[in-house]
Coordinates of N, CA and C in Angstrom, one line a residue:
M1 N 101.4 56.2 125.9 CA 101.2 57.2 125.3 C 99.5 56.7 125.3
N2 N 98.6 57.4 125.0 CA 97.1 57.3 125.0 C 96.8 58.6 123.5
T3 N 96.5 56.9 122.8 CA 96.0 57.5 120.7 C 94.5 58.2 121.4
Y4 N 93.7 59.1 121.0 CA 92.0 58.8 121.3 C 91.6 58.7 120.0
N5 N 90.3 58.4 119.6 CA 89.8 58.7 118.5 C 89.0 60.0 118.6
V6 N 89.6 61.1 117.8 CA 88.9 62.3 117.8 C 87.4 62.1 116.5
T7 N 86.9 61.6 116.3 CA 85.7 61.7 115.2 C 84.5 60.7 116.0
E8 N 85.0 59.9 116.9 CA 83.8 59.3 117.7 C 83.7 60.3 118.8
I9 N 81.8 60.4 118.7 CA 81.4 61.4 119.6 C 81.3 60.9 120.7
P10 N 81.5 61.0 122.5 CA 81.4 61.3 123.7 C 80.0 60.2 123.7
F11 N 79.7 59.8 124.4 CA 78.4 59.2 124.9 C 78.2 59.1 126.5
N12 N 77.2 58.3 127.0 CA 76.7 57.8 127.8 C 75.4 57.0 128.4
I13 N 76.0 56.0 127.7 CA 74.5 54.8 127.7 C 73.5 55.1 128.9
E14 N 73.9 55.0 130.4 CA 73.3 55.5 131.4 C 73.3 56.5 131.7
A15 N 73.3 57.1 131.2 CA 72.3 59.2 130.7 C 70.8 58.7 130.0
E16 N 71.7 57.7 128.8 CA 70.3 57.8 128.0 C 69.1 56.7 128.6
Q17 N 69.5 55.8 129.3 CA 68.5 54.8 129.8 C 67.8 56.2 130.9
C18 N 69.0 56.3 131.5 CA 68.5 57.8 133.1 C 66.8 58.7 132.3
A19 N 67.0 59.2 131.4 CA 66.3 60.0 130.3 C 65.2 59.2 130.6
I20 N 65.1 58.5 129.4 CA 64.0 56.9 129.1 C 63.4 57.0 130.3
G21 N 63.9 55.8 131.2 CA 63.1 55.4 132.2 C 62.8 56.3 133.2
S22 N 63.2 58.0 133.7 CA 62.3 58.8 134.1 C 61.3 59.4 133.7
V23 N 60.8 59.0 132.6 CA 60.0 59.6 131.5 C 58.6 58.4 131.7
M24 N 59.5 57.3 131.8 CA 58.5 56.0 131.9 C 58.1 56.2 132.8
I25 N 58.7 56.4 134.3 CA 58.6 56.4 135.3 C 57.2 57.3 135.9
H26 N 57.6 59.2 135.2 CA 57.2 60.0 135.1 C 57.0 60.9 134.1
N27 N 56.0 60.9 133.2 CA 55.9 61.3 132.2 C 56.4 63.2 132.4
D28 N 55.8 63.9 133.4 CA 56.5 64.7 133.6 C 58.2 65.5 133.4
A29 N 58.7 64.5 133.0 CA 59.9 64.7 133.4 C 60.3 64.6 132.1
L30 N 59.7 64.0 131.1 CA 60.0 64.9 129.7 C 60.8 66.2 129.3
R31 N 59.3 67.0 129.9 CA 59.1 68.6 130.0 C 60.8 68.6 130.3
S32 N 61.4 68.2 131.0 CA 63.3 68.3 131.7 C 64.0 67.6 130.1
C33 N 64.2 67.2 129.4 CA 64.2 66.4 128.7 C 63.9 66.5 127.6
S34 N 62.8 67.8 127.4 CA 62.5 68.1 125.5 C 63.5 68.9 124.9
F35 N 64.8 68.5 125.1 CA 65.3 69.1 124.3 C 66.1 68.1 123.8
L36 N 65.5 67.2 123.8 CA 66.5 65.6 123.5 C 66.2 65.4 122.3
K37 N 66.7 65.5 121.2 CA 65.8 64.6 119.5 C 66.8 62.7 119.9
P38 N 65.6 62.0 119.1 CA 66.4 60.6 118.5 C 67.9 60.4 118.6
G39 N 68.0 61.5 117.1 CA 69.6 61.4 117.1 C 70.7 61.7 118.3
D40 N 69.9 62.2 119.0 CA 70.9 62.6 119.9 C 71.7 61.6 120.9
F41 N 70.7 60.7 120.9 CA 71.0 58.9 121.4 C 71.7 58.4 120.4
Y42 N 72.8 57.5 121.3 CA 74.4 57.1 120.5 C 74.2 55.4 120.0
R43 N 73.4 54.7 121.2 CA 72.5 53.7 121.2 C 71.4 53.1 120.9
D44 N 71.4 52.9 118.9 CA 70.1 53.0 117.9 C 68.7 52.7 119.2
A45 N 68.7 51.4 119.5 CA 68.0 50.9 120.8 C 67.1 52.2 121.6
H46 N 68.0 53.1 121.9 CA 67.3 54.3 122.5 C 67.0 55.0 121.6
K47 N 67.3 55.1 121.0 CA 66.5 56.3 120.0 C 65.4 55.6 119.4
T48 N 65.1 54.7 119.3 CA 64.3 54.1 118.8 C 62.6 54.0 119.3
M49 N 63.7 54.6 121.0 CA 62.8 54.0 122.4 C 62.2 55.8 122.2
W50 N 62.6 56.5 121.7 CA 62.7 58.2 122.4 C 62.2 59.0 121.4
E51 N 61.9 57.8 120.0 CA 61.3 58.5 118.7 C 59.4 58.6 119.7
A52 N 59.2 57.1 119.8 CA 58.1 56.1 120.3 C 57.6 57.1 121.9
I53 N 58.4 57.8 122.5 CA 57.7 58.6 123.6 C 57.9 59.2 123.0
L54 N 58.4 60.2 121.9 CA 57.8 61.7 121.0 C 56.9 62.2 120.9
D55 N 56.6 60.3 120.5 CA 55.2 60.6 119.4 C 54.1 59.8 120.4
L56 N 54.6 59.4 121.8 CA 52.9 58.8 122.3 C 53.2 60.6 123.0
D57 N 54.1 61.3 123.3 CA 53.1 62.5 124.1 C 52.9 63.1 122.7
A58 N 53.2 63.5 121.7 CA 52.4 64.1 121.1 C 51.1 64.3 120.6
H59 N 51.0 62.2 121.0 CA 49.1 62.3 120.8 C 48.3 62.3 122.0
G60 N 49.1 63.0 123.3 CA 48.5 62.9 124.7 C 48.5 61.7 125.2
T61 N 49.1 60.4 125.0 CA 49.1 59.3 125.4 C 49.7 59.4 126.5
A62 N 49.4 58.5 127.8 CA 50.8 58.0 129.3 C 51.8 57.1 128.5
I63 N 52.8 57.4 128.6 CA 53.9 57.2 128.7 C 54.7 56.1 129.7
D64 N 54.2 54.5 129.3 CA 54.6 53.8 130.4 C 55.0 52.4 129.9
F65 N 55.4 50.7 130.6 CA 55.5 50.0 129.1 C 54.6 49.4 128.6
V66 N 53.8 49.6 128.6 CA 52.8 49.1 128.7 C 52.4 49.8 126.9
T67 N 52.3 51.1 126.7 CA 51.9 51.9 125.9 C 53.6 52.5 125.1
L68 N 54.4 51.8 125.5 CA 56.2 51.9 124.5 C 56.0 50.6 124.1
T69 N 55.5 49.9 124.7 CA 56.0 48.6 123.9 C 54.7 48.3 122.9
D70 N 53.8 48.3 123.2 CA 52.4 48.7 122.8 C 53.3 49.9 121.0
W71 N 53.2 50.4 120.8 CA 54.0 51.7 119.8 C 54.8 51.0 119.4
L72 N 55.8 50.1 119.6 CA 56.7 49.5 119.1 C 56.3 48.4 118.2
E73 N 55.5 47.8 119.3 CA 55.0 46.6 118.3 C 54.2 46.6 117.3
T74 N 53.2 47.9 117.0 CA 52.4 48.4 116.0 C 53.0 48.6 115.3
R75 N 54.3 49.0 115.5 CA 54.7 49.6 114.1 C 56.3 48.0 113.9
D76 N 57.1 47.4 114.2 CA 57.0 47.1 113.6 C 58.7 46.7 114.1
R77 N 58.5 47.7 115.3 CA 59.9 48.1 115.5 C 60.4 47.9 116.6
L78 N 60.1 46.5 117.4 CA 60.5 46.1 118.8 C 61.3 45.2 118.0
K79 N 61.4 45.2 117.2 CA 63.1 43.5 116.6 C 64.2 44.7 117.2
E80 N 63.9 46.0 116.9 CA 65.5 46.8 117.0 C 65.8 47.0 118.4
L81 N 65.4 46.4 119.1 CA 66.0 46.6 120.5 C 66.1 44.9 121.2
P82 N 67.6 45.0 121.9 CA 67.9 43.7 122.4 C 67.0 43.3 123.1
D83 N 66.7 41.6 122.9 CA 65.5 41.4 124.5 C 64.6 41.9 124.5
S84 N 64.2 42.7 123.3 CA 62.6 43.3 123.2 C 62.0 44.1 124.3
F85 N 61.5 43.2 125.5 CA 60.1 43.4 126.5 C 61.1 43.6 127.2
A86 N 62.3 42.1 127.9 CA 62.9 42.8 128.9 C 63.8 43.9 128.9
Y87 N 64.5 44.1 127.6 CA 65.5 45.2 127.8 C 64.3 46.6 128.0
I88 N 63.4 46.9 127.4 CA 62.2 47.8 128.2 C 62.4 47.8 129.3
S89 N 61.9 46.8 130.1 CA 61.9 46.4 131.3 C 63.4 47.0 132.1
R90 N 64.2 46.8 131.5 CA 65.6 47.2 132.5 C 65.8 48.2 132.9
V91 N 65.0 49.3 131.9 CA 65.8 50.9 131.3 C 64.9 51.1 132.6
A92 N 63.5 50.5 132.2 CA 62.3 51.4 133.1 C 62.8 50.9 135.0
I93 N 63.6 49.9 135.3 CA 63.5 49.2 136.7 C 64.4 50.1 137.2
A94 N 65.5 50.4 136.1 CA 67.3 50.5 136.1 C 67.3 52.2 137.1
I95 N 66.2 53.2 136.8 CA 65.9 54.3 137.8 C 65.0 54.0 138.9
P96 N 65.3 54.7 139.7 CA 64.6 54.5 140.9 C 63.5 55.7 140.7
T97 N 64.4 56.7 140.4 CA 63.6 58.1 140.4 C 63.7 59.0 139.8
A98 N 62.7 60.0 138.7 CA 63.0 60.8 137.9 C 63.0 62.0 138.5
A99 N 63.7 62.1 139.8 CA 64.1 63.8 140.1 C 64.8 63.8 139.6
H100 N 66.2 63.1 138.6 CA 67.0 64.2 138.3 C 66.7 64.0 137.0
A101 N 66.2 63.7 136.7 CA 65.2 63.9 135.0 C 66.5 64.9 134.1

């Protein structure tokens, strides 16, 4: 008999990475994901990255590897990501196209 923990919220790490990576590839993909808030993400690193993405967008800054890492670095938030720079790179290159954002 299977027992399920009904208090655990369903999540999909790959979908979270898809949203973040899509925006990094093509900033207009953010419009398709505009309903997402940092708290909607399960992984803390993704919450932090999405917060950075929303702030960069609010300030009219292009969102890419350089601007995202700079935002995280200047706010001393890079340490919140596992493997910091490498993790951001993996998320960015894991998505071949932003078409499915």
